[in-house]
mmCIF file of C-alpha atoms and ligand atoms in Angstrom:
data_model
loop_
_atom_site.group_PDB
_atom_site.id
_atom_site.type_symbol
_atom_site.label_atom_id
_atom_site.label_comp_id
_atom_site.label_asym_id
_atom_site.label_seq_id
_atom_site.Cartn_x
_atom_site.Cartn_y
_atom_site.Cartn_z
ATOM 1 C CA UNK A 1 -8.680 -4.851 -21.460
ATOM 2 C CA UNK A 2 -11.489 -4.234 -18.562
ATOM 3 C CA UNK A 3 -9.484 -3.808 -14.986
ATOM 4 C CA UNK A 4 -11.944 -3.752 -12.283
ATOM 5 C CA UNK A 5 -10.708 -2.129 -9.462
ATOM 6 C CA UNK A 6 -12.492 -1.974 -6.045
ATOM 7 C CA UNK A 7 -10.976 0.735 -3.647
ATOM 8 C CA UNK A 8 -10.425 2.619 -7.048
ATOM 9 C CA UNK A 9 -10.199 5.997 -4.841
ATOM 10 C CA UNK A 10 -7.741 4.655 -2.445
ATOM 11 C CA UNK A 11 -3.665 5.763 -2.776
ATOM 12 C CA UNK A 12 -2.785 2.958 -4.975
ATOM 13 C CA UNK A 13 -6.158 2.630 -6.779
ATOM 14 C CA UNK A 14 -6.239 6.189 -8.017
ATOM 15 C CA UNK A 15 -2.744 6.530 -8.705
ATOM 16 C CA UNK A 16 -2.875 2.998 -10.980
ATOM 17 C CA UNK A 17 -5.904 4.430 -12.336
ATOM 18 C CA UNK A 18 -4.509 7.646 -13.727
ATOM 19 C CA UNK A 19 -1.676 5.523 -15.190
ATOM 20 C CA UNK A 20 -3.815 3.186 -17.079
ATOM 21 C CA UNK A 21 -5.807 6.013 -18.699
ATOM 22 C CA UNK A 22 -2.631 7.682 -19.416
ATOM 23 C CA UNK A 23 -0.699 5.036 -21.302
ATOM 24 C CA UNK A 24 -3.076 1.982 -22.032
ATOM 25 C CA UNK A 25 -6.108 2.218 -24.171
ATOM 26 C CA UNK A 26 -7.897 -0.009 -21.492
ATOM 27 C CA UNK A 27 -10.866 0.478 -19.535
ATOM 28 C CA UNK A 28 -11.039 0.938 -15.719
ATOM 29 C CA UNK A 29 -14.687 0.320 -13.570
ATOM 30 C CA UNK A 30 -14.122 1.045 -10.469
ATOM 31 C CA UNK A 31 -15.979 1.118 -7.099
ATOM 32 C CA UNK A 32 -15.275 3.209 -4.183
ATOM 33 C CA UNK A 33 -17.182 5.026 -0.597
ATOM 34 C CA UNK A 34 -15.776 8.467 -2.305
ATOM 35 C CA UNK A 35 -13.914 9.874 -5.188
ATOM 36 C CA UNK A 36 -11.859 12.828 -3.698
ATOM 37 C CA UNK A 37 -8.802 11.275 -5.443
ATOM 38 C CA UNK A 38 -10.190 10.850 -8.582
ATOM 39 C CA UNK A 39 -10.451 14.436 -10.526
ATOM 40 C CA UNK A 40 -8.153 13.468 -13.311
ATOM 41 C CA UNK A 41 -9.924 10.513 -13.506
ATOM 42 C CA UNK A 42 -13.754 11.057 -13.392
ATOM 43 C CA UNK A 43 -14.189 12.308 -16.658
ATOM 44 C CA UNK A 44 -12.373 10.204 -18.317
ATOM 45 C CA UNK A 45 -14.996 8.058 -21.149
ATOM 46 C CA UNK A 46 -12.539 4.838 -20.241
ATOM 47 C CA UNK A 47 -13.203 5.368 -16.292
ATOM 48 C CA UNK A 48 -16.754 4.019 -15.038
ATOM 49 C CA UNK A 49 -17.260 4.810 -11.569
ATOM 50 C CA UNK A 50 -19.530 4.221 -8.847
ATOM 51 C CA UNK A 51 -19.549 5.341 -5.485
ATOM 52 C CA UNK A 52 -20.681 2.387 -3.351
ATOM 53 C CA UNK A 53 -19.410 -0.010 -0.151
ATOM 54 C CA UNK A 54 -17.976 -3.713 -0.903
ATOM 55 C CA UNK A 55 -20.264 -4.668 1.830
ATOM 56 C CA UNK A 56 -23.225 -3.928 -0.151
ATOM 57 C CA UNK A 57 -23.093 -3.291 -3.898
ATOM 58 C CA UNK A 58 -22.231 -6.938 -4.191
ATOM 59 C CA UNK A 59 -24.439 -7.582 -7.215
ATOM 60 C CA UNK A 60 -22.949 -4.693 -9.028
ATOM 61 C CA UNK A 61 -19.658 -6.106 -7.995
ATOM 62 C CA UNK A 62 -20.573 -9.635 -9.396
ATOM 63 C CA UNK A 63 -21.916 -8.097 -12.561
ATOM 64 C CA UNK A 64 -18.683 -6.692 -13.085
ATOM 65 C CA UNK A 65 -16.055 -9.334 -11.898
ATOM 66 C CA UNK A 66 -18.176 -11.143 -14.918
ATOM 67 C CA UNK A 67 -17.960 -8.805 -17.110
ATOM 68 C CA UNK A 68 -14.501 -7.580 -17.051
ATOM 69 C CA UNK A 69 -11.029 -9.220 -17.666
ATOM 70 C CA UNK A 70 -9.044 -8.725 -14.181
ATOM 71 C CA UNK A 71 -10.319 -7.706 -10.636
ATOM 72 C CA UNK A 72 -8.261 -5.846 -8.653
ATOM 73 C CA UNK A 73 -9.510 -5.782 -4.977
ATOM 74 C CA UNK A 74 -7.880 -3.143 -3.153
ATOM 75 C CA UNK A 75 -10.374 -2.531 0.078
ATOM 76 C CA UNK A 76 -8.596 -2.680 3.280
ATOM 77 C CA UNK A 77 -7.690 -1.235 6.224
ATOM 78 C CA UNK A 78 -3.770 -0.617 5.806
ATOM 79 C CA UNK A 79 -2.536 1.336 9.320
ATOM 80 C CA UNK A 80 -1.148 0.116 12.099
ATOM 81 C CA UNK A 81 -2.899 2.447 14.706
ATOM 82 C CA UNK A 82 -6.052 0.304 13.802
ATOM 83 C CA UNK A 83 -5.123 -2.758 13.962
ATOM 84 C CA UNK A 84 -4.257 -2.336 17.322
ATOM 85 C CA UNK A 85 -7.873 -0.169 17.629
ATOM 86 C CA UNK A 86 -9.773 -2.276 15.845
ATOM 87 C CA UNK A 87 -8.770 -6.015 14.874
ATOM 88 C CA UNK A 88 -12.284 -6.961 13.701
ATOM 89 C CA UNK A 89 -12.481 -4.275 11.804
ATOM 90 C CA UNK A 90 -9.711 -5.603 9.569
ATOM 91 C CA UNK A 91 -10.481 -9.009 9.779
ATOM 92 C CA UNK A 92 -14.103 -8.503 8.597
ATOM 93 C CA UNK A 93 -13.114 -5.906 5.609
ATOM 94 C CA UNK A 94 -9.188 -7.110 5.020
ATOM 95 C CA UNK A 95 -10.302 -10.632 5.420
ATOM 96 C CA UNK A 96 -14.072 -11.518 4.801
ATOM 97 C CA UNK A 97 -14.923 -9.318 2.283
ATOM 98 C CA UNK A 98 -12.246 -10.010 -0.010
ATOM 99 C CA UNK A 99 -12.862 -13.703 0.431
ATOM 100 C CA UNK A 100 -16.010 -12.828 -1.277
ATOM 101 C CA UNK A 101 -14.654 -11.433 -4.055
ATOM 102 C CA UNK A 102 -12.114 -13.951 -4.056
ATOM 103 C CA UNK A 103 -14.262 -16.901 -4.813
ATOM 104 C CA UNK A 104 -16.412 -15.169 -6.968
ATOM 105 C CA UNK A 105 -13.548 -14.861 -9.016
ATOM 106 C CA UNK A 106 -13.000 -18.130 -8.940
ATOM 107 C CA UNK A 107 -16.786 -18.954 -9.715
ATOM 108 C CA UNK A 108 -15.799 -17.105 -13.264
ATOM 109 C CA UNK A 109 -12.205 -18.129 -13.576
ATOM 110 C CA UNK A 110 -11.298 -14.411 -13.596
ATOM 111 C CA UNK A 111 -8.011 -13.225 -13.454
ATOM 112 C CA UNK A 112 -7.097 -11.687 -9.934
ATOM 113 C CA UNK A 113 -4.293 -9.483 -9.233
ATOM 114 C CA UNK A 114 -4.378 -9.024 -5.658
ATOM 115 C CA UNK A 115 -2.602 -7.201 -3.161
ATOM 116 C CA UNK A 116 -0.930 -9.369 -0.921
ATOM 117 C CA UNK A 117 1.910 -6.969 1.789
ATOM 118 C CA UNK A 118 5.578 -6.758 2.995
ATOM 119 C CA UNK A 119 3.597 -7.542 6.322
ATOM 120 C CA UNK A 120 2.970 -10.763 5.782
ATOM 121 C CA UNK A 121 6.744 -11.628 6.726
ATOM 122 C CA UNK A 122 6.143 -10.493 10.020
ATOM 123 C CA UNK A 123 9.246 -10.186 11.808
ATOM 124 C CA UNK A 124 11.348 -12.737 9.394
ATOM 125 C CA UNK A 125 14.827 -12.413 10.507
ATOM 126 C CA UNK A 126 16.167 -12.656 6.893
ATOM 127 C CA UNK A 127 18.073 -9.771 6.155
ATOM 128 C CA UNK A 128 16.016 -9.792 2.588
ATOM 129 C CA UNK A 129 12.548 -11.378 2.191
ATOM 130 C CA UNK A 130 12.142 -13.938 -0.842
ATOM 131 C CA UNK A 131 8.808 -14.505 -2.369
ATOM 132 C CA UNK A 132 9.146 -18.231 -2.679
ATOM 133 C CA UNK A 133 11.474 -19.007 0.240
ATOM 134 C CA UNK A 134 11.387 -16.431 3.461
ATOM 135 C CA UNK A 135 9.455 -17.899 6.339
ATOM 136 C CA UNK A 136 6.528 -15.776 7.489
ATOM 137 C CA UNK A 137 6.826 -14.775 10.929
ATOM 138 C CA UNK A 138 4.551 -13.294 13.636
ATOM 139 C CA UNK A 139 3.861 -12.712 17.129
ATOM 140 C CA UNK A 140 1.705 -13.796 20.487
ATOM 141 C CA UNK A 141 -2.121 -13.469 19.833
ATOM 142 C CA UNK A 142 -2.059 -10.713 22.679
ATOM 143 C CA UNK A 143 0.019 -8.590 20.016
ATOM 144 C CA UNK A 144 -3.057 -7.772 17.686
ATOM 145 C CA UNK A 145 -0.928 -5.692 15.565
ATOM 146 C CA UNK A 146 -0.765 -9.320 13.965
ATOM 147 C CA UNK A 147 -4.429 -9.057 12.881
ATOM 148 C CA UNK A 148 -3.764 -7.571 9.118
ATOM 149 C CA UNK A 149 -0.516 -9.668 8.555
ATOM 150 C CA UNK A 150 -2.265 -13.093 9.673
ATOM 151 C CA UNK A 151 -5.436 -12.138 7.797
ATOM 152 C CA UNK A 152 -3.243 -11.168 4.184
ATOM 153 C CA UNK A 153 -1.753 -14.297 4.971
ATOM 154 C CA UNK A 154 -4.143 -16.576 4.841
ATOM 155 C CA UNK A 155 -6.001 -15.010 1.754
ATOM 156 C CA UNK A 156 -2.694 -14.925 -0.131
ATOM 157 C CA UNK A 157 -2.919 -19.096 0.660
ATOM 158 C CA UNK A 158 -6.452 -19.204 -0.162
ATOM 159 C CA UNK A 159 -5.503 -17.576 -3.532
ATOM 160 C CA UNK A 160 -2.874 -20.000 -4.198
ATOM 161 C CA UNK A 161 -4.791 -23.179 -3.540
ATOM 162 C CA UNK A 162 -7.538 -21.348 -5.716
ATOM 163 C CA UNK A 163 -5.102 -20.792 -8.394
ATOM 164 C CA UNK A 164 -2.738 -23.905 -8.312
ATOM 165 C CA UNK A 165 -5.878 -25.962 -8.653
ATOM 166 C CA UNK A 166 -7.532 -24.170 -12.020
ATOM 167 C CA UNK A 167 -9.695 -22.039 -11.191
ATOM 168 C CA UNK A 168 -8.268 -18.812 -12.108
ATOM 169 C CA UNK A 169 -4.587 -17.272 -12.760
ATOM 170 C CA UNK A 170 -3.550 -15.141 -10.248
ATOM 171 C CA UNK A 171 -0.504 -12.632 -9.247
ATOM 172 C CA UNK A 172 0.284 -11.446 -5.484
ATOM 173 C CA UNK A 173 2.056 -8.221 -5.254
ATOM 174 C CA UNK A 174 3.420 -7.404 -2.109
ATOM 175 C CA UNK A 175 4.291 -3.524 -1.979
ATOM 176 C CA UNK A 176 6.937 -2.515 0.229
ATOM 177 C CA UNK A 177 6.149 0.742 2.232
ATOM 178 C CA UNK A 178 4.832 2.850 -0.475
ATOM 179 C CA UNK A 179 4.989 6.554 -0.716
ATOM 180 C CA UNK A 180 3.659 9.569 -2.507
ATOM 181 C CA UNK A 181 1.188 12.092 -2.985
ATOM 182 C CA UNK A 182 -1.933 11.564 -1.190
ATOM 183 C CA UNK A 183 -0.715 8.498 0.836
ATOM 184 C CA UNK A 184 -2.977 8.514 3.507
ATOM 185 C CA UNK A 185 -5.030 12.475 4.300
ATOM 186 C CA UNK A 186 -3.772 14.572 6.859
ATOM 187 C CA UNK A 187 -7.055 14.359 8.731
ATOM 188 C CA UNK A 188 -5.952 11.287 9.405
ATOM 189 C CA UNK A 189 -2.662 11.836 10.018
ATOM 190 C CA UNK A 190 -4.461 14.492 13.119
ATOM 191 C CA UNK A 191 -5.931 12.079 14.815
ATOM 192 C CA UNK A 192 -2.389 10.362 14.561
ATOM 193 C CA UNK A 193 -3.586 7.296 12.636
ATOM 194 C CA UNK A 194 -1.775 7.527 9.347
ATOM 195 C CA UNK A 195 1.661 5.921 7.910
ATOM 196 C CA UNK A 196 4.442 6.995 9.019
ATOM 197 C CA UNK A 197 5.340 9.193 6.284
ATOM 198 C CA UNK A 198 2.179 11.223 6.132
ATOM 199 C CA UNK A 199 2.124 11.165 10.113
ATOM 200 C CA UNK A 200 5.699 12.852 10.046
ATOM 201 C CA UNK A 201 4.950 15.671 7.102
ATOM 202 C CA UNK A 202 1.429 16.318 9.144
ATOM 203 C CA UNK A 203 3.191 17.083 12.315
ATOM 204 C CA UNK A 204 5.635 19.432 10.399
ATOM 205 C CA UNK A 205 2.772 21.278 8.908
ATOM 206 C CA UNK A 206 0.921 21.501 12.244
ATOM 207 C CA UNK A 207 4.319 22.625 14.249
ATOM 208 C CA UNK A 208 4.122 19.434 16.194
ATOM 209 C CA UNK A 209 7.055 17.049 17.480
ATOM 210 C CA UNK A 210 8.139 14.108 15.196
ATOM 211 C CA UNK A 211 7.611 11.310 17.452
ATOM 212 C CA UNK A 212 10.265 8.003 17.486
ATOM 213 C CA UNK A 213 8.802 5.174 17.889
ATOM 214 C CA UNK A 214 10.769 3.637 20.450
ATOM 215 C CA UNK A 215 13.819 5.055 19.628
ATOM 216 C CA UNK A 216 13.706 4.738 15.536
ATOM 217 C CA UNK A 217 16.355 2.274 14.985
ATOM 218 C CA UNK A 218 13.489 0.213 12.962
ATOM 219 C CA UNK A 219 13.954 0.550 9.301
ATOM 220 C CA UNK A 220 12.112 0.516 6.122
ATOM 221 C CA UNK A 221 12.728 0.486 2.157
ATOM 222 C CA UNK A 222 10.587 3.178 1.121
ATOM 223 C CA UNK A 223 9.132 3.163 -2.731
ATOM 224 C CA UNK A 224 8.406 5.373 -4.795
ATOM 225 C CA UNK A 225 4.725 5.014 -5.777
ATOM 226 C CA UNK A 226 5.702 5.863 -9.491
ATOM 227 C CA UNK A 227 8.226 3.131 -9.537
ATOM 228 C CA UNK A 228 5.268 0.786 -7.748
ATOM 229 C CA UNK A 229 2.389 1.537 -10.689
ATOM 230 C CA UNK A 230 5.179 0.945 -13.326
ATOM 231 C CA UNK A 231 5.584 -2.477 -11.675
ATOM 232 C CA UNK A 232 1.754 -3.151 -11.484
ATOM 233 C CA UNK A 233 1.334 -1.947 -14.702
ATOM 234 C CA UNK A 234 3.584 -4.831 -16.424
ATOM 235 C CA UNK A 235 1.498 -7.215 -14.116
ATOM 236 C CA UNK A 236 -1.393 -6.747 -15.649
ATOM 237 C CA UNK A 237 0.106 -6.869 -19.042
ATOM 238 C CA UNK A 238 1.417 -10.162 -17.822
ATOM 239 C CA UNK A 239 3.702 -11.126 -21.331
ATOM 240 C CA UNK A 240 3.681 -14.241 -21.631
ATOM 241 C CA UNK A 241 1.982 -15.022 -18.811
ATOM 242 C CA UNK A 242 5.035 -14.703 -16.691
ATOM 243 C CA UNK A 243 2.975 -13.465 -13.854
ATOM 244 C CA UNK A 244 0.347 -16.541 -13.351
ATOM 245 C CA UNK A 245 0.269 -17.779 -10.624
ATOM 246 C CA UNK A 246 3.138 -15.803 -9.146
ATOM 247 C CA UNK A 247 4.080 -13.574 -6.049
ATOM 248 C CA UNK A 248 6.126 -10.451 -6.362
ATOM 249 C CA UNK A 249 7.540 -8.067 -4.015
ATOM 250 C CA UNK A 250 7.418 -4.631 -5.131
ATOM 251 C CA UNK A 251 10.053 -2.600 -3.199
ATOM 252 C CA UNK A 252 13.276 -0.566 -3.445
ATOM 253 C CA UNK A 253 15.874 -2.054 -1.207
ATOM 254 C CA UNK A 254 17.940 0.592 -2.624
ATOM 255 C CA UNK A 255 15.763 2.705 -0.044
ATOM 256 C CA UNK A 256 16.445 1.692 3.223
ATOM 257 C CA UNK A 257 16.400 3.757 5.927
ATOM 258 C CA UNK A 258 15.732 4.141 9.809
ATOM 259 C CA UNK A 259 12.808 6.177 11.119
ATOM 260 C CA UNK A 260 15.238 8.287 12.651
ATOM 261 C CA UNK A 261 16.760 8.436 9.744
ATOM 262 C CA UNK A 262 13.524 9.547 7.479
ATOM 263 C CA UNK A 263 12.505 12.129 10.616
ATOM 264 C CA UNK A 264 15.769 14.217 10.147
ATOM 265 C CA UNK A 265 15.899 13.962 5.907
ATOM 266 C CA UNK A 266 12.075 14.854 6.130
ATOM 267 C CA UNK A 267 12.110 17.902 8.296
ATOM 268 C CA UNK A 268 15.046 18.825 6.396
ATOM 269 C CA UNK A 269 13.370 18.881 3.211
ATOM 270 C CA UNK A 270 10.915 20.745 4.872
ATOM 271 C CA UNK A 271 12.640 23.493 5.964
ATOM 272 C CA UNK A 272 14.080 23.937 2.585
ATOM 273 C CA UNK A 273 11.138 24.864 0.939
ATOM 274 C CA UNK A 274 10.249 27.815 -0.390
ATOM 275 C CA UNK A 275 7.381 28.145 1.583
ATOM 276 C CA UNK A 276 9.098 27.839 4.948
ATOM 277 C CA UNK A 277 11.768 28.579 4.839
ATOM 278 C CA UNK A 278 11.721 31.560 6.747
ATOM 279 C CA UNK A 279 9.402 29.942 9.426
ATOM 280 C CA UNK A 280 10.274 30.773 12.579
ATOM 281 C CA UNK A 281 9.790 27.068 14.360
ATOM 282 C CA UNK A 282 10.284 23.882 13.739
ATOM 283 C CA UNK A 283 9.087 20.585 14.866
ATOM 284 C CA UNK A 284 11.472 18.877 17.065
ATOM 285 C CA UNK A 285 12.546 15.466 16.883
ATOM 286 C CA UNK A 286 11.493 13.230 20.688
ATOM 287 C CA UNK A 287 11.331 9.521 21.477
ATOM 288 C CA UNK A 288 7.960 8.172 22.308
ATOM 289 C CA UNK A 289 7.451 4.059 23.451
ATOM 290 C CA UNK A 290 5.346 2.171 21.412
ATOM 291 C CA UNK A 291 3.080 1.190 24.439
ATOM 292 C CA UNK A 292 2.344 5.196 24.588
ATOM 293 C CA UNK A 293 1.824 5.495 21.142
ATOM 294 C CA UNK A 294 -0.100 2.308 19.832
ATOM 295 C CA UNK A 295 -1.222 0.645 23.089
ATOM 296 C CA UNK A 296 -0.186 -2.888 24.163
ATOM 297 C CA UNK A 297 -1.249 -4.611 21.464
ATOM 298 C CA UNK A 298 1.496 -3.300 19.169
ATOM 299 C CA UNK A 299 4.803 -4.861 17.850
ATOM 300 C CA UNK A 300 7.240 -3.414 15.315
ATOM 301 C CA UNK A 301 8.755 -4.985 12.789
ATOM 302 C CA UNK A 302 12.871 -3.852 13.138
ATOM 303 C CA UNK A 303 13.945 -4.853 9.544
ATOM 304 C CA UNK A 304 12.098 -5.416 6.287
ATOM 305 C CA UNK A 305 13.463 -5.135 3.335
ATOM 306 C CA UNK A 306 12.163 -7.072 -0.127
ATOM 307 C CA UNK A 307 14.549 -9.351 -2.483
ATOM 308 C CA UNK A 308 13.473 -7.819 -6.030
ATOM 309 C CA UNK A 309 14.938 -10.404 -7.981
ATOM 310 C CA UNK A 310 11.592 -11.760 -8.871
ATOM 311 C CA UNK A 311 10.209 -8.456 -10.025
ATOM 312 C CA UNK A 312 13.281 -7.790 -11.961
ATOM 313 C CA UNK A 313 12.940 -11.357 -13.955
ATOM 314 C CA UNK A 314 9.398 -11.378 -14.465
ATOM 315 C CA UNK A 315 8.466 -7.677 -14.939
ATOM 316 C CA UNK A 316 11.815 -6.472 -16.497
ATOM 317 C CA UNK A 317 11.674 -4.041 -14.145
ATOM 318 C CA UNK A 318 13.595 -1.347 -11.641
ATOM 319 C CA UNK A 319 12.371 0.783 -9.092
ATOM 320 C CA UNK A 320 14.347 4.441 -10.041
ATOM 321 C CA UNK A 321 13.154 6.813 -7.644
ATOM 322 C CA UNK A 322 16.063 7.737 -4.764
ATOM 323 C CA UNK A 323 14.753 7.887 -0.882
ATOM 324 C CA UNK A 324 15.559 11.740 -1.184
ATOM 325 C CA UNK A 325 13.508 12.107 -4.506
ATOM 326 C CA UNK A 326 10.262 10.009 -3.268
ATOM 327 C CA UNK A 327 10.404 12.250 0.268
ATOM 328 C CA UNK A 328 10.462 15.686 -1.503
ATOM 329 C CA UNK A 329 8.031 14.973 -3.999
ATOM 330 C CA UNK A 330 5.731 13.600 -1.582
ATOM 331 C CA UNK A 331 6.124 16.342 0.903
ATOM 332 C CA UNK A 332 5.665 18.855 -2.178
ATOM 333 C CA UNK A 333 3.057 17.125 -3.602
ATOM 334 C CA UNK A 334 1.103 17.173 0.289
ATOM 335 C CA UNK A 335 2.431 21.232 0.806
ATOM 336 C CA UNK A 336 0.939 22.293 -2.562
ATOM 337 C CA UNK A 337 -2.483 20.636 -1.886
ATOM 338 C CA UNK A 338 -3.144 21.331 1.673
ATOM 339 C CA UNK A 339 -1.801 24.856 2.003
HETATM 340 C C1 LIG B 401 2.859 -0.754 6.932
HETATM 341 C C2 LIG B 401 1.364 -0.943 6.992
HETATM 342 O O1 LIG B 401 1.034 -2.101 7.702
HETATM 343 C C3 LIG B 401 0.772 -1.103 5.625
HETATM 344 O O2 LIG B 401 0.611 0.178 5.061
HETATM 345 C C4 LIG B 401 1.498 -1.958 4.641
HETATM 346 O O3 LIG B 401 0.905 -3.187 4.452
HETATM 347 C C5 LIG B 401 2.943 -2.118 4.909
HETATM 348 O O4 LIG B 401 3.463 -1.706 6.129
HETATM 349 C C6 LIG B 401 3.743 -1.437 3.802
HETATM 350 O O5 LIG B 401 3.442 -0.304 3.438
HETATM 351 O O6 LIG B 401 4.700 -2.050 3.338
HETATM 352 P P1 LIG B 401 4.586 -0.096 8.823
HETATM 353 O O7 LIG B 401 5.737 0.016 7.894
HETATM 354 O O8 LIG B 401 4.910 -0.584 10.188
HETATM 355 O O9 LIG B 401 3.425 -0.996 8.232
HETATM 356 O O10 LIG B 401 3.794 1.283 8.896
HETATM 357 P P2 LIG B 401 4.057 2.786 9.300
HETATM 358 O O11 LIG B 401 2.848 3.224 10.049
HETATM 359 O O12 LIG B 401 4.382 3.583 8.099
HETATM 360 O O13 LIG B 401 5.266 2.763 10.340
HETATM 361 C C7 LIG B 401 6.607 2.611 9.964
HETATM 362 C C8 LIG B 401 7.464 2.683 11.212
HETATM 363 O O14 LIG B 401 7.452 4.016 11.720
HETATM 364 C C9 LIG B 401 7.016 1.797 12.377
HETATM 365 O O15 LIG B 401 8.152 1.218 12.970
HETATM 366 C C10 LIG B 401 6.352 2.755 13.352
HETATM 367 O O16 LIG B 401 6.448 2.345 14.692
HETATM 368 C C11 LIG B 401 7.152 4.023 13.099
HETATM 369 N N1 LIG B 401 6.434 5.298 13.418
HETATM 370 C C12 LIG B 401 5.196 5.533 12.919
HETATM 371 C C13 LIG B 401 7.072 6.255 14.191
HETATM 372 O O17 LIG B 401 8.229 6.064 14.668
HETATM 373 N N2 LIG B 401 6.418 7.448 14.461
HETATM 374 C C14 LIG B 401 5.175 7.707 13.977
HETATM 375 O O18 LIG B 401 4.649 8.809 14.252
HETATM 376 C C15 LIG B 401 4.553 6.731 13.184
#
C-alpha cells in the first residue's frame, strides 16, 4: 500500500510513519515545511519525502493523491493559544486547505483517512462522547477558541456527504488528547503556546511555575500516542472494510484526569528522575484565569472524555498505556532529548 501523508513531520505524522516502516511493508510519501522529526525515517527506501508547504506544492500533492492508495492530511494548527491569536490562521490552513485536498480526493475516489478531533464536541454535556449520537456543542462567536472545533466540524460533514454519496470511502478519527515524545517543541512551549502537557514539562525544565488554568478542575483522558498509532494503524488496514465510511474516537477513558491532577503526578515524576533529583528547586504549582492566560476569546472545555466502543468493535482494539506510564515516558523521552 502507498499512504500519503501531508504533515508527515508533525507529532502524529512522524510517529505513524516510523510505525508503518517498522511493521508494514508499505510505502509512505510524505510532505512536510521540515523534517526534524524524521531521522529514523529519512533513510528509509519505503519513505519518499519532500520538504514543501500545502499552500504551494499543490501539483506535487495532486500527483500523489493520484498516485497513491490513501491520503492522510494531517496539516493544521492544533493549540489553543492560537486559536484565540489567530482564528484565520486556522480557518485558512485547518479549513481551506484541507478542503482542497479533500475534493481532490474525491476527484480520484481516493481513500481518505482524515483527522477529525475530540474538539469537535465542544462542550457536550454527555459524560462520554459517542461517535454516532453525542450532540456537538460550542460557544458565542465572541469565544474564538471555537474557530478549530467549528472549522473540523464542518470538514468532517463535508467528508461525509462526500463519502455517503460515492465518491470515495472515508474514516474520521478523532484522537483524544494525545501524548508522547515530541508532542509539540519546547520552543514552543517558551513562548507558552504548546499543549498542556509539553507546556507543564517545559516549565519544569525551565524552573518556572505550573500554571492552573482557572483553577484545574477541567479534565482530560490522556492517550498514549503508542496506543493511538496502533489504532490508526488497523484503520488503514481497514479488514473488511469495517472502517468505510466510519468515525472513531481514539481515546483512553481509562485516563482521566484533572489538570490539577496531571500538574502534581507530572512534577512528581519529575523530581524522581535521576537527573534531578537532587535539584535544589522546584516549580511550584499557582492558579492563573483563563482571561490572563489565553485572552477573552478563550473557553474551556470542563469534561471530555471519548466512548471507545466503536474503536473496540471495528478496530479490535485497546488503548494499554496507564496515565502514569504515558506521563513518564513522555517526560523521559522530552529530558533525554533536550538536555
Ligand atoms: C486540545 C487541542 O485543541 C488539540 O490538540 C486537539 O484537537 C484536542 O484538544 C486533543 O488533543 O484532543 P485542549 O485539551 O484544551 O485542546 O488542549 P491543551 O492545550 O492541552 O489544554 C488542556 C487543558 O489544560 C485546558 O483546560 C487548558 O486550559 C489547561 N492548561 C493548559 C492549563 O491549565 N495550563 C497550561 O499551562 C496550559
Amino acid at each position: 500500500m502507498k499512504v500519503l501523508i501531508l504533515g508527515v513531520n508533525g507529532f502524529i505524522g512522524h510517529h505513524l510513519t516510523n510505525r508503518i516502516l517498522e511493521s508494514t511493508d508499505w510505502s509512505v510519501y510524505g510532505m512536510d515545511l521540515g523534517a526534524e522529526r524524521l531521522e529514523k525515517a529519512i533513510n528509509n527506501p519505503r519513505f519518499h519525502f519532500i520538504e514543501g508547504d500545502i499552500a504551494i506544492n499543490r501539483e506535487w500533492i495532486e500527483y500523489h493523491i493520484k498516485k497513491c492508495d490513501v491520503v492522510m492530511p494531517l496539516v493544521a494548527i492544533a493549540t489553543p493559544k492560537l486559536y484565540v491569536e489567530d482564528p484565520l490562521a486556522v480557518f485558512e490552513l485547518d479549513f481551506e486547505r484541507n478542503l482542497e485536498i479533500v475534493k481532490q480526493c474525491a476527484k480520484y475516489k481516493k481513500r481518505i483517512v482524515f483527522p477529525s478531533t475530540s474538539e469537535v464536541y465542544g462542550a457536550c454535556p454527555e459524560p462520554e462522547f459517542k461517535e454516532d449520537e453525542s450532540f456537538l456543542v460550542t460557544g458565542p462567536i465572541q469565544k474564538e477558541r471555537w474557530i478549530y472545533s467549528a472549522s473540523k466540524q464542518l470538514l468532517d460533514r463535508v467528508i461525509y456527504a462526500y463519502g455517503t454519496r460515492g465518491f470515495f470511502n472515508f474514516t474520521l478519527f478523532r484522537p483524544f488528547n494525545w501524548v508522547g515524545p515530541r508532542l509539540d517543541s519546547l520552543y514552543s512551549a517558551k513562548e507558552g503556546s504548546s499543549r498542556v502537557v509539553t507546556q507543564f514539562i517545559a516549565e519544569l525544565v525551565f524552573k518556572k511555575p505550573l500554571t492552573l488554568v482557572d483553577g484545574g478542575s477541567q479534565k482530560r483522558c490522556f492517550t498514549y500516542v503508542d496506543d493511538g498509532i496502533d489504532a490508526l494503524v488497523r484503520i488503514l488496514v481497514n479488514e473488511q472494510g469495517r472502517c468505510n465510511n466510519e468515525i472513531i474516537n481514539i481515546g483512553n477513558p481509562d485516563n482521566e484526569c484533572s489538570i490539577r491532577e496531571l500538574a502534581y503526578m507530572l512534577r512528581e515524576l519529575f523530581q524522581q528522575h535521576p537527573r534531578h533529583r537532587d535539584d535544589k528547586l522546584f516549580s511550584e504549582i499557582v492558579e492563573v484565569s483563563s482571561q490572563n492566560y489565553y485572552g477573552k476569546g478563550y473557553q474551556d472545555i470542563l469534561s471530555r472524555k471519548p466512548s471507545i466502543e466503536k474503536a473496540r468493535k471495528l478496530l479490535n482494539w485497546e488503548p494499554r498505556v496507564t496515565l502514569r506510564d504515558s506521563l513518564m515516558r513522555t517526560l523521559n523521552a522530552f529530558l533525554e532529548e533536550n538536555e
